[in-house]
PDB file of C-alpha atoms and ligand atoms in Angstrom:
ATOM      1  CA  MET A   1     -40.936  30.873  -0.160  1.00 84.00           C
ATOM      2  CA  ARG A   2     -43.321  33.160   2.305  1.00 93.00           C
ATOM      3  CA  ARG A   3     -46.039  34.830   0.352  1.00 96.00           C
ATOM      4  CA  LYS A   4     -48.566  36.709   1.459  1.00 97.00           C
ATOM      5  CA  ALA A   5     -52.397  35.802   0.934  1.00 98.00           C
ATOM      6  CA  ALA A   6     -55.773  38.034   1.871  1.00 98.00           C
ATOM      7  CA  THR A   7     -58.131  37.395   3.633  1.00 98.00           C
ATOM      8  CA  LEU A   8     -61.746  36.925   2.082  1.00 98.00           C
ATOM      9  CA  GLN A   9     -63.594  35.081   4.935  1.00 97.00           C
ATOM     10  CA  VAL A  10     -63.415  33.201   8.400  1.00 97.00           C
ATOM     11  CA  ARG A  11     -66.388  31.740   9.362  1.00 97.00           C
ATOM     12  CA  ARG A  12     -67.427  29.068  12.013  1.00 98.00           C
ATOM     13  CA  VAL A  13     -68.624  26.081  11.601  1.00 98.00           C
ATOM     14  CA  GLY A  14     -69.656  24.088  14.424  1.00 97.00           C
ATOM     15  CA  ALA A  15     -66.327  23.972  17.321  1.00 97.00           C
ATOM     16  CA  TYR A  16     -63.647  24.546  14.164  1.00 98.00           C
ATOM     17  CA  ARG A  17     -62.742  28.176  11.872  1.00 98.00           C
ATOM     18  CA  HIS A  18     -62.992  28.020   8.368  1.00 98.00           C
ATOM     19  CA  LEU A  19     -60.650  30.239   6.662  1.00 98.00           C
ATOM     20  CA  THR A  20     -61.045  31.059   2.882  1.00 98.00           C
ATOM     21  CA  CYS A  21     -58.464  33.113   1.503  1.00 98.00           C
ATOM     22  CA  THR A  22     -56.009  33.817  -1.722  1.00 98.00           C
ATOM     23  CA  ASN A  23     -52.964  31.424  -3.110  1.00 97.00           C
ATOM     24  CA  PRO A  24     -50.538  33.788  -3.500  1.00 95.00           C
ATOM     25  CA  GLY A  25     -48.529  30.003  -4.859  1.00 95.00           C
ATOM     26  CA  PRO A  26     -48.012  27.143  -6.150  1.00 96.00           C
ATOM     27  CA  SER A  27     -51.661  24.193  -6.251  1.00 96.00           C
ATOM     28  CA  PRO A  28     -50.652  21.835  -3.491  1.00 98.00           C
ATOM     29  CA  ARG A  29     -51.440  18.157  -3.093  1.00 97.00           C
ATOM     30  CA  PRO A  30     -53.332  16.928  -1.180  1.00 98.00           C
ATOM     31  CA  GLY A  31     -51.960  15.883   2.604  1.00 98.00           C
ATOM     32  CA  GLN A  32     -49.524  19.217   2.050  1.00 98.00           C
ATOM     33  CA  PHE A  33     -49.365  21.482   4.371  1.00 98.00           C
ATOM     34  CA  TYR A  34     -48.604  25.440   5.145  1.00 98.00           C
ATOM     35  CA  MET A  35     -47.254  27.578   8.228  1.00 98.00           C
ATOM     36  CA  LEU A  36     -49.072  29.948   8.974  1.00 97.00           C
ATOM     37  CA  ALA A  37     -48.743  33.512  10.559  1.00 96.00           C
ATOM     38  CA  THR A  38     -51.003  37.122  10.588  1.00 95.00           C
ATOM     39  CA  VAL A  39     -48.504  39.989   8.773  1.00 94.00           C
ATOM     40  CA  GLU A  40     -49.580  41.897  12.048  1.00 91.00           C
ATOM     41  CA  ARG A  41     -49.355  41.365  15.663  1.00 89.00           C
ATOM     42  CA  TRP A  42     -48.025  37.409  14.993  1.00 91.00           C
ATOM     43  CA  GLY A  43     -45.532  38.569  18.578  1.00 82.00           C
ATOM     44  CA  GLY A  44     -42.624  40.462  18.338  1.00 59.00           C
ATOM     45  CA  GLY A  45     -44.577  43.279  20.565  1.00 59.00           C
ATOM     46  CA  GLU A  46     -45.874  42.974  24.185  1.00 59.00           C
ATOM     47  CA  ALA A  47     -46.551  39.774  24.944  1.00 59.00           C
ATOM     48  CA  GLU A  48     -43.587  37.781  21.738  1.00 62.00           C
ATOM     49  CA  ARG A  49     -47.111  35.358  21.477  1.00 67.00           C
ATOM     50  CA  PRO A  50     -47.462  33.050  18.731  1.00 72.00           C
ATOM     51  CA  PHE A  51     -43.992  34.307  17.610  1.00 81.00           C
ATOM     52  CA  LEU A  52     -43.412  31.448  15.410  1.00 91.00           C
ATOM     53  CA  PRO A  53     -45.505  30.719  12.390  1.00 95.00           C
ATOM     54  CA  ARG A  54     -48.181  27.695  13.078  1.00 96.00           C
ATOM     55  CA  ALA A  55     -48.504  24.562  10.641  1.00 98.00           C
ATOM     56  CA  PHE A  56     -51.730  23.353   9.284  1.00 98.00           C
ATOM     57  CA  SER A  57     -53.214  21.253   5.983  1.00 98.00           C
ATOM     58  CA  TYR A  58     -55.169  22.968   3.418  1.00 98.00           C
ATOM     59  CA  LEU A  59     -58.718  22.022   3.347  1.00 98.00           C
ATOM     60  CA  ARG A  60     -58.983  22.524   0.184  1.00 97.00           C
ATOM     61  CA  ALA A  61     -57.598  24.393  -2.860  1.00 97.00           C
ATOM     62  CA  GLU A  62     -60.289  25.736  -6.022  1.00 92.00           C
ATOM     63  CA  GLY A  63     -58.887  28.259  -8.646  1.00 90.00           C
ATOM     64  CA  ASP A  64     -56.919  30.673  -6.562  1.00 94.00           C
ATOM     65  CA  ARG A  65     -58.215  29.923  -3.260  1.00 98.00           C
ATOM     66  CA  LEU A  66     -57.096  28.161  -0.375  1.00 98.00           C
ATOM     67  CA  GLU A  67     -59.077  26.970   2.832  1.00 98.00           C
ATOM     68  CA  PHE A  68     -58.116  26.235   5.922  1.00 98.00           C
ATOM     69  CA  LEU A  69     -60.031  24.879   9.514  1.00 98.00           C
ATOM     70  CA  TRP A  70     -59.210  25.150  13.072  1.00 98.00           C
ATOM     71  CA  GLU A  71     -60.161  24.967  16.315  1.00 96.00           C
ATOM     72  CA  ASP A  72     -59.197  27.981  18.666  1.00 95.00           C
ATOM     73  CA  VAL A  73     -56.618  25.576  21.260  1.00 93.00           C
ATOM     74  CA  GLY A  74     -53.929  28.376  22.014  1.00 93.00           C
ATOM     75  CA  PRO A  75     -52.376  31.483  20.614  1.00 92.00           C
ATOM     76  CA  GLY A  76     -52.288  31.377  17.069  1.00 93.00           C
ATOM     77  CA  THR A  77     -54.876  29.842  16.605  1.00 95.00           C
ATOM     78  CA  ARG A  78     -56.660  32.548  18.685  1.00 94.00           C
ATOM     79  CA  ARG A  79     -55.471  35.180  16.352  1.00 94.00           C
ATOM     80  CA  LEU A  80     -55.516  33.447  12.997  1.00 96.00           C
ATOM     81  CA  SER A  81     -59.625  33.684  14.387  1.00 96.00           C
ATOM     82  CA  GLU A  82     -59.773  37.294  14.784  1.00 95.00           C
ATOM     83  CA  LEU A  83     -59.064  37.434  10.853  1.00 96.00           C
ATOM     84  CA  ARG A  84     -60.924  39.767   9.281  1.00 97.00           C
ATOM     85  CA  ARG A  85     -61.902  40.248   5.747  1.00 97.00           C
ATOM     86  CA  GLY A  86     -58.681  42.152   3.773  1.00 97.00           C
ATOM     87  CA  GLU A  87     -56.257  41.431   6.326  1.00 97.00           C
ATOM     88  CA  GLU A  88     -53.281  39.558   5.278  1.00 97.00           C
ATOM     89  CA  LEU A  89     -51.302  36.560   6.303  1.00 96.00           C
ATOM     90  CA  TRP A  90     -48.349  35.188   5.441  1.00 97.00           C
ATOM     91  CA  LEU A  91     -48.300  31.381   4.379  1.00 97.00           C
ATOM     92  CA  LEU A  92     -45.231  29.412   3.783  1.00 97.00           C
ATOM     93  CA  GLY A  93     -45.400  26.187   1.751  1.00 96.00           C
ATOM     94  CA  PRO A  94     -47.227  23.930  -0.166  1.00 98.00           C
ATOM     95  CA  LEU A  95     -44.434  21.381   2.163  1.00 98.00           C
ATOM     96  CA  GLY A  96     -44.012  18.386   2.783  1.00 98.00           C
ATOM     97  CA  ASN A  97     -45.151  14.712   1.422  1.00 97.00           C
ATOM     98  CA  GLY A  98     -49.506  13.943   0.958  1.00 97.00           C
ATOM     99  CA  PHE A  99     -51.327  11.244  -0.168  1.00 98.00           C
ATOM    100  CA  GLU A 100     -50.648   8.342  -2.533  1.00 97.00           C
ATOM    101  CA  ARG A 101     -53.336   6.539  -5.064  1.00 94.00           C
ATOM    102  CA  ASP A 102     -53.421   2.892  -4.065  1.00 91.00           C
ATOM    103  CA  ARG A 103     -56.114   0.697  -3.630  1.00 88.00           C
ATOM    104  CA  ARG A 104     -59.714   1.596  -3.304  1.00 95.00           C
ATOM    105  CA  PRO A 105     -59.858   4.700  -0.435  1.00 97.00           C
ATOM    106  CA  LEU A 106     -61.211   4.548   3.037  1.00 98.00           C
ATOM    107  CA  LEU A 107     -60.685   7.644   4.604  1.00 98.00           C
ATOM    108  CA  VAL A 108     -60.893   7.585   8.786  1.00 98.00           C
ATOM    109  CA  GLY A 109     -60.408  11.020  10.320  1.00 98.00           C
ATOM    110  CA  GLY A 110     -60.133  12.057  13.761  1.00 98.00           C
ATOM    111  CA  GLY A 111     -61.802  15.680  14.634  1.00 98.00           C
ATOM    112  CA  ILE A 112     -59.516  18.185  13.207  1.00 98.00           C
ATOM    113  CA  GLY A 113     -57.976  15.826  11.303  1.00 98.00           C
ATOM    114  CA  ILE A 114     -60.679  15.317   8.730  1.00 98.00           C
ATOM    115  CA  VAL A 115     -58.820  18.815   6.886  1.00 98.00           C
ATOM    116  CA  PRO A 116     -56.687  17.137   4.546  1.00 98.00           C
ATOM    117  CA  LEU A 117     -58.563  14.160   3.747  1.00 98.00           C
ATOM    118  CA  ALA A 118     -60.915  16.601   2.201  1.00 98.00           C
ATOM    119  CA  CYS A 119     -59.073  18.049  -0.507  1.00 97.00           C
ATOM    120  CA  TRP A 120     -58.087  14.230  -0.810  1.00 98.00           C
ATOM    121  CA  GLN A 121     -61.557  13.439  -1.156  1.00 97.00           C
ATOM    122  CA  ASP A 122     -62.072  15.738  -3.797  1.00 95.00           C
ATOM    123  CA  GLU A 123     -59.279  14.530  -5.708  1.00 96.00           C
ATOM    124  CA  LEU A 124     -60.561  10.708  -5.680  1.00 96.00           C
ATOM    125  CA  GLY A 125     -64.102  10.949  -5.975  1.00 93.00           C
ATOM    126  CA  ASP A 126     -66.974  10.082  -3.819  1.00 88.00           C
ATOM    127  CA  VAL A 127     -64.885   8.228  -1.881  1.00 95.00           C
ATOM    128  CA  PRO A 128     -66.110   6.660   1.425  1.00 96.00           C
ATOM    129  CA  ALA A 129     -65.332   8.130   5.016  1.00 97.00           C
ATOM    130  CA  LEU A 130     -65.376   7.329   8.570  1.00 98.00           C
ATOM    131  CA  LEU A 131     -65.303  10.528  10.743  1.00 98.00           C
ATOM    132  CA  GLY A 132     -65.230  11.039  14.544  1.00 98.00           C
ATOM    133  CA  PHE A 133     -65.643  13.625  16.908  1.00 98.00           C
ATOM    134  CA  ARG A 134     -66.471  15.048  20.197  1.00 98.00           C
ATOM    135  CA  ASP A 135     -69.644  16.047  19.925  1.00 98.00           C
ATOM    136  CA  ALA A 136     -72.417  16.895  17.702  1.00 98.00           C
ATOM    137  CA  LEU A 137     -70.896  20.503  17.696  1.00 98.00           C
ATOM    138  CA  HIS A 138     -67.588  19.509  16.404  1.00 98.00           C
ATOM    139  CA  ALA A 139     -69.507  17.144  13.946  1.00 98.00           C
ATOM    140  CA  GLN A 140     -71.032  19.845  11.573  1.00 98.00           C
ATOM    141  CA  ALA A 141     -67.540  19.920  10.361  1.00 98.00           C
ATOM    142  CA  ALA A 142     -68.114  16.301   8.811  1.00 98.00           C
ATOM    143  CA  GLY A 143     -70.732  18.664   6.570  1.00 97.00           C
ATOM    144  CA  LEU A 144     -67.892  19.681   4.895  1.00 97.00           C
ATOM    145  CA  MET A 145     -67.163  16.128   3.257  1.00 95.00           C
ATOM    146  CA  GLY A 146     -68.474  14.792   0.649  1.00 89.00           C
ATOM    147  CA  GLY A 147     -69.423  11.073  -0.098  1.00 87.00           C
ATOM    148  CA  GLU A 148     -70.893   8.592   2.100  1.00 90.00           C
ATOM    149  CA  VAL A 149     -69.940   9.733   5.527  1.00 96.00           C
ATOM    150  CA  ARG A 150     -70.601   7.922   9.137  1.00 97.00           C
ATOM    151  CA  LEU A 151     -70.322   8.961  12.010  1.00 98.00           C
ATOM    152  CA  ALA A 152     -69.713   8.827  15.378  1.00 98.00           C
ATOM    153  CA  THR A 153     -69.215  10.814  18.687  1.00 98.00           C
ATOM    154  CA  ASP A 154     -67.748  10.087  21.620  1.00 97.00           C
ATOM    155  CA  ASP A 155     -70.922  11.258  23.649  1.00 97.00           C
ATOM    156  CA  GLY A 156     -73.641   9.558  21.338  1.00 97.00           C
ATOM    157  CA  SER A 157     -74.669  12.768  20.302  1.00 97.00           C
ATOM    158  CA  ALA A 158     -74.707  12.356  16.703  1.00 96.00           C
ATOM    159  CA  GLY A 159     -74.030   8.848  14.935  1.00 96.00           C
ATOM    160  CA  HIS A 160     -72.667   5.965  16.579  1.00 97.00           C
ATOM    161  CA  ARG A 161     -71.827   6.189  19.991  1.00 98.00           C
ATOM    162  CA  GLY A 162     -68.197   5.942  20.627  1.00 98.00           C
ATOM    163  CA  PHE A 163     -64.837   5.988  18.970  1.00 98.00           C
ATOM    164  CA  VAL A 164     -64.138   6.082  14.820  1.00 98.00           C
ATOM    165  CA  THR A 165     -61.962   3.135  15.480  1.00 98.00           C
ATOM    166  CA  GLU A 166     -64.714   0.957  16.564  1.00 98.00           C
ATOM    167  CA  LEU A 167     -66.066   1.902  12.792  1.00 98.00           C
ATOM    168  CA  LEU A 168     -62.908   0.891  11.376  1.00 98.00           C
ATOM    169  CA  ALA A 169     -62.441  -2.394  12.795  1.00 97.00           C
ATOM    170  CA  ALA A 170     -65.926  -3.147  11.925  1.00 96.00           C
ATOM    171  CA  GLY A 171     -65.910  -1.674   8.340  1.00 96.00           C
ATOM    172  CA  LEU A 172     -62.892  -3.698   7.991  1.00 96.00           C
ATOM    173  CA  ASP A 173     -64.168  -7.434   9.069  1.00 93.00           C
ATOM    174  CA  GLY A 174     -66.563  -7.286   6.241  1.00 86.00           C
ATOM    175  CA  ASP A 175     -64.064  -5.916   3.532  1.00 91.00           C
ATOM    176  CA  ASP A 176     -60.743  -5.567   3.811  1.00 93.00           C
ATOM    177  CA  ASP A 177     -59.305  -4.780   0.351  1.00 95.00           C
ATOM    178  CA  VAL A 178     -58.813  -1.114   0.993  1.00 97.00           C
ATOM    179  CA  THR A 179     -55.955   1.015   1.625  1.00 98.00           C
ATOM    180  CA  VAL A 180     -57.023   3.647   4.894  1.00 98.00           C
ATOM    181  CA  PHE A 181     -55.876   7.232   4.694  1.00 98.00           C
ATOM    182  CA  ALA A 182     -56.102   8.043   8.523  1.00 98.00           C
ATOM    183  CA  CYS A 183     -55.499  11.691   9.826  1.00 98.00           C
ATOM    184  CA  GLY A 184     -56.407  12.322  13.643  1.00 98.00           C
ATOM    185  CA  PRO A 185     -55.223  12.488  17.027  1.00 97.00           C
ATOM    186  CA  PRO A 186     -51.489  10.565  17.857  1.00 97.00           C
ATOM    187  CA  PRO A 187     -53.843   7.817  19.935  1.00 97.00           C
ATOM    188  CA  MET A 188     -56.870   7.398  17.442  1.00 98.00           C
ATOM    189  CA  LEU A 189     -53.528   6.959  14.763  1.00 98.00           C
ATOM    190  CA  GLU A 190     -51.765   4.173  17.063  1.00 97.00           C
ATOM    191  CA  THR A 191     -55.554   2.346  17.038  1.00 98.00           C
ATOM    192  CA  VAL A 192     -55.808   2.904  13.388  1.00 98.00           C
ATOM    193  CA  ARG A 193     -52.207   1.460  12.916  1.00 98.00           C
ATOM    194  CA  ALA A 194     -52.710  -1.436  15.024  1.00 97.00           C
ATOM    195  CA  ILE A 195     -56.248  -2.186  13.398  1.00 97.00           C
ATOM    196  CA  CYS A 196     -54.773  -2.130   9.851  1.00 97.00           C
ATOM    197  CA  THR A 197     -51.545  -3.937  10.597  1.00 96.00           C
ATOM    198  CA  GLU A 198     -53.010  -7.123  12.347  1.00 95.00           C
ATOM    199  CA  ARG A 199     -55.330  -7.591   8.676  1.00 96.00           C
ATOM    200  CA  ASP A 200     -52.143  -6.402   6.216  1.00 96.00           C
ATOM    201  CA  VAL A 201     -54.178  -3.499   4.943  1.00 97.00           C
ATOM    202  CA  PRO A 202     -52.233  -0.719   4.146  1.00 98.00           C
ATOM    203  CA  ALA A 203     -52.465   2.688   5.528  1.00 98.00           C
ATOM    204  CA  GLN A 204     -51.086   5.996   4.869  1.00 98.00           C
ATOM    205  CA  LEU A 205     -51.411   8.108   8.058  1.00 98.00           C
ATOM    206  CA  ALA A 206     -51.146  12.214   8.434  1.00 98.00           C
ATOM    207  CA  LEU A 207     -49.157  12.551  11.739  1.00 98.00           C
ATOM    208  CA  GLU A 208     -48.288  16.064  13.700  1.00 96.00           C
ATOM    209  CA  ALA A 209     -45.542  17.079  15.524  1.00 96.00           C
ATOM    210  CA  GLY A 210     -44.553  20.160  16.525  1.00 95.00           C
ATOM    211  CA  MET A 211     -43.181  22.644  13.777  1.00 96.00           C
ATOM    212  CA  ALA A 212     -40.948  25.256  14.243  1.00 95.00           C
ATOM    213  CA  CYS A 213     -39.000  25.928  10.523  1.00 96.00           C
ATOM    214  CA  GLY A 214     -41.497  23.251   8.396  1.00 97.00           C
ATOM    215  CA  PHE A 215     -38.981  22.485   5.781  1.00 97.00           C
ATOM    216  CA  GLY A 216     -36.423  20.541   7.355  1.00 97.00           C
ATOM    217  CA  ALA A 217     -33.854  23.029   9.398  1.00 97.00           C
ATOM    218  CA  CYS A 218     -35.095  23.060  12.622  1.00 96.00           C
ATOM    219  CA  PHE A 219     -35.168  19.014  13.824  1.00 96.00           C
ATOM    220  CA  GLY A 220     -37.935  19.620  16.100  1.00 95.00           C
ATOM    221  CA  CYS A 221     -40.584  17.401  14.398  1.00 97.00           C
ATOM    222  CA  VAL A 222     -38.468  14.393  14.643  1.00 97.00           C
ATOM    223  CA  VAL A 223     -40.318  10.885  14.903  1.00 96.00           C
ATOM    224  CA  PRO A 224     -38.715   7.463  14.755  1.00 96.00           C
ATOM    225  CA  THR A 225     -39.766   5.304  11.982  1.00 96.00           C
ATOM    226  CA  ARG A 226     -38.590   1.411  11.800  1.00 95.00           C
ATOM    227  CA  GLU A 227     -35.446   3.408   9.769  1.00 94.00           C
ATOM    228  CA  GLY A 228     -34.551   5.540  12.687  1.00 96.00           C
ATOM    229  CA  TYR A 229     -35.946   9.084  12.769  1.00 96.00           C
ATOM    230  CA  VAL A 230     -37.012  11.123  10.407  1.00 97.00           C
ATOM    231  CA  ARG A 231     -38.194  14.793  10.139  1.00 98.00           C
ATOM    232  CA  LEU A 232     -42.318  14.929   9.319  1.00 98.00           C
ATOM    233  CA  CYS A 233     -41.927  17.837   7.563  1.00 98.00           C
ATOM    234  CA  VAL A 234     -39.764  16.778   4.985  1.00 98.00           C
ATOM    235  CA  ASP A 235     -40.478  13.057   4.688  1.00 97.00           C
ATOM    236  CA  GLY A 236     -44.135  13.424   5.580  1.00 96.00           C
ATOM    237  CA  PRO A 237     -46.430  14.747   7.313  1.00 98.00           C
ATOM    238  CA  VAL A 238     -48.049  11.027   5.046  1.00 98.00           C
ATOM    239  CA  LEU A 239     -46.457   8.220   6.156  1.00 98.00           C
ATOM    240  CA  GLU A 240     -46.771   4.701   5.517  1.00 97.00           C
ATOM    241  CA  ALA A 241     -47.905   2.890   8.433  1.00 97.00           C
ATOM    242  CA  ALA A 242     -46.081  -0.313   8.234  1.00 96.00           C
ATOM    243  CA  ALA A 243     -42.982   2.472   8.545  1.00 96.00           C
ATOM    244  CA  LEU A 244     -44.267   2.867  12.185  1.00 96.00           C
ATOM    245  CA  GLU A 245     -43.456   0.678  15.396  1.00 91.00           C
ATOM    246  CA  GLY A 246     -46.234   2.867  16.990  1.00 91.00           C
ATOM    247  CA  VAL A 247     -47.776   6.421  16.525  1.00 93.00           C
ATOM    248  CA  ARG A 248     -47.198   8.788  19.737  1.00 88.00           C
TER     249      ARG A 248
HETATM  250  C1  FAD B 301     -48.590  18.895   9.431  1.00 80.83           C
HETATM  251  C2  FAD B 301     -49.629  19.335  10.962  1.00 80.83           C
HETATM  252  C3  FAD B 301     -50.773  20.101  10.179  1.00 80.83           C
HETATM  253  C4  FAD B 301     -51.759  20.698  10.428  1.00 80.83           C
HETATM  254  N1  FAD B 301     -52.329  20.775  10.475  1.00 80.83           N
HETATM  255  C5  FAD B 301     -53.713  21.244  11.264  1.00 80.83           C
HETATM  256  C6  FAD B 301     -55.200  22.026  10.756  1.00 80.83           C
HETATM  257  O1  FAD B 301     -55.368  21.537   9.985  1.00 80.83           O
HETATM  258  N2  FAD B 301     -56.005  22.479  11.556  1.00 80.83           N
HETATM  259  C7  FAD B 301     -55.361  22.981  13.102  1.00 80.83           C
HETATM  260  O2  FAD B 301     -56.325  22.577  13.951  1.00 80.83           O
HETATM  261  N3  FAD B 301     -54.253  22.169  13.404  1.00 80.83           N
HETATM  262  C8  FAD B 301     -53.207  21.759  12.846  1.00 80.83           C
HETATM  263  N4  FAD B 301     -52.681  21.247  13.095  1.00 80.83           N
HETATM  264  C9  FAD B 301     -52.117  21.596  14.279  1.00 80.83           C
HETATM  265  C10 FAD B 301     -51.072  23.376  14.372  1.00 80.83           C
HETATM  266  O3  FAD B 301     -50.145  23.155  14.227  1.00 80.83           O
HETATM  267  C11 FAD B 301     -51.256  23.077  16.425  1.00 80.83           C
HETATM  268  O4  FAD B 301     -53.153  23.075  16.817  1.00 80.83           O
HETATM  269  C12 FAD B 301     -51.013  24.529  16.429  1.00 80.83           C
HETATM  270  O5  FAD B 301     -50.006  24.506  17.106  1.00 80.83           O
HETATM  271  C13 FAD B 301     -52.065  25.482  17.716  1.00 80.83           C
HETATM  272  O6  FAD B 301     -51.143  26.619  17.749  1.00 80.83           O
HETATM  273  P1  FAD B 301     -51.713  27.511  18.707  1.00 80.83           P
HETATM  274  O7  FAD B 301     -50.651  28.675  19.264  1.00 80.83           O
HETATM  275  O8  FAD B 301     -53.137  27.904  18.955  1.00 80.83           O
HETATM  276  O9  FAD B 301     -51.296  26.402  19.924  1.00 80.83           O
HETATM  277  P2  FAD B 301     -49.957  26.012  21.077  1.00 80.83           P
HETATM  278  O10 FAD B 301     -49.643  27.114  21.329  1.00 80.83           O
HETATM  279  O11 FAD B 301     -49.661  25.017  19.875  1.00 80.83           O
HETATM  280  O12 FAD B 301     -50.774  24.914  21.726  1.00 80.83           O
HETATM  281  C14 FAD B 301     -51.325  25.513  23.111  1.00 80.83           C
HETATM  282  C15 FAD B 301     -51.961  24.688  23.803  1.00 80.83           C
HETATM  283  O13 FAD B 301     -52.813  23.943  22.440  1.00 80.83           O
HETATM  284  C16 FAD B 301     -52.655  21.859  23.140  1.00 80.83           C
HETATM  285  N5  FAD B 301     -53.330  21.944  21.469  1.00 80.83           N
HETATM  286  C17 FAD B 301     -52.587  22.172  20.824  1.00 80.83           C
HETATM  287  N6  FAD B 301     -53.200  21.947  19.465  1.00 80.83           N
HETATM  288  C18 FAD B 301     -54.115  21.252  20.101  1.00 80.83           C
HETATM  289  C19 FAD B 301     -55.264  20.508  19.792  1.00 80.83           C
HETATM  290  N7  FAD B 301     -55.384  20.234  18.265  1.00 80.83           N
HETATM  291  N8  FAD B 301     -56.375  20.092  20.568  1.00 80.83           N
HETATM  292  C20 FAD B 301     -56.373  20.517  22.058  1.00 80.83           C
HETATM  293  N9  FAD B 301     -55.242  21.319  22.629  1.00 80.83           N
HETATM  294  C21 FAD B 301     -54.342  21.782  21.852  1.00 80.83           C
HETATM  295  C22 FAD B 301     -51.010  22.550  23.369  1.00 80.83           C
HETATM  296  O14 FAD B 301     -50.320  21.270  23.949  1.00 80.83           O
HETATM  297  C23 FAD B 301     -51.241  23.700  24.229  1.00 80.83           C
HETATM  298  O15 FAD B 301     -51.085  23.027  25.444  1.00 80.83           O
HETATM  299  C24 FAD B 301     -51.212  20.867  11.662  1.00 80.83           C
HETATM  300  C25 FAD B 301     -50.010  20.235  12.314  1.00 80.83           C
HETATM  301  C26 FAD B 301     -49.642  19.728  11.856  1.00 80.83           C
HETATM  302  C27 FAD B 301     -48.005  19.853  12.351  1.00 80.83           C
HETATM  303  S1  FES B 302     -40.384  21.738  11.760  1.00 80.83           S
HETATM  304 FE1  FES B 302     -37.897  22.406  11.656  1.00 80.83          FE
HETATM  305  S2  FES B 302     -37.190  20.817  10.920  1.00 80.83           S
HETATM  306 FE2  FES B 302     -39.564  19.948  10.735  1.00 80.83          FE
END
């Protein structure tokens, strides 16, 4: 059911925007997501964009508040970035399946992919996280996580110079009695999948696909698995790495 929420705050965190709003619905599980749209000026007007709601994992849920994080990359995220205190937005969710507890956790996030890992870390306690970002400005979002964080940036402006998957491979060489929980861009998730498969380390990957409805009706979000195609919005967005031949 689509519900109206009220904006409490939108602030900048490095290159990202961080929204706190009311939660008019049930409590979500880490890894679940919402379809978001503003009540005013969301298409149907002159330019018709963004028109469709956009999918967002939640960053944190505390009491009757929900938090989201995004980078302004297109019409939807731009309009959300303009939200002002008190302004209303539509929330459809919580949707999809989240992370499941398994062995000792190791979190691996790339860029905006840290979002579902933050609430998962809240639930698991101070578990370690390996986080990769483009540069130091984006890496400011690492401050939203707790626990022991190891950073990597593409340009070396914060932490290890290189990809977060290099930190993962080195870490697993020393200790592979873990379950990896990962979210990030497809090339990063594909490398995580390959590293974990090679070492027989279980991994749960929070994937992304273009989503028009978010609840299984449009088939816009199908991804291939070893068992055939699944709809990421209802069968995911978290899938076992072992179920996938690859991440694209
Ligand atoms: C389950 C799920 C959870 C998600 N959670 C989050 C989240 O927590 N935070 C978040 O920011 N996004 C998240 N996304 C992605 C988000 O839905 C898209 O970023 C959103 O569609 C952007 O909408 P837009 O209208 O601003 O841009 P669009 O019209 O969708 O895209 C505009 C242009 O930007 C490009 N683009 C889209 N996304 C990105 C990106 N991330 N980086 C660079 N270029 C991009 C597109 O290729 C296109 O060229 C999630 C997606 C899914 C499926
Ligand atoms: S987004 Fe419509 S079926 Fe998944």
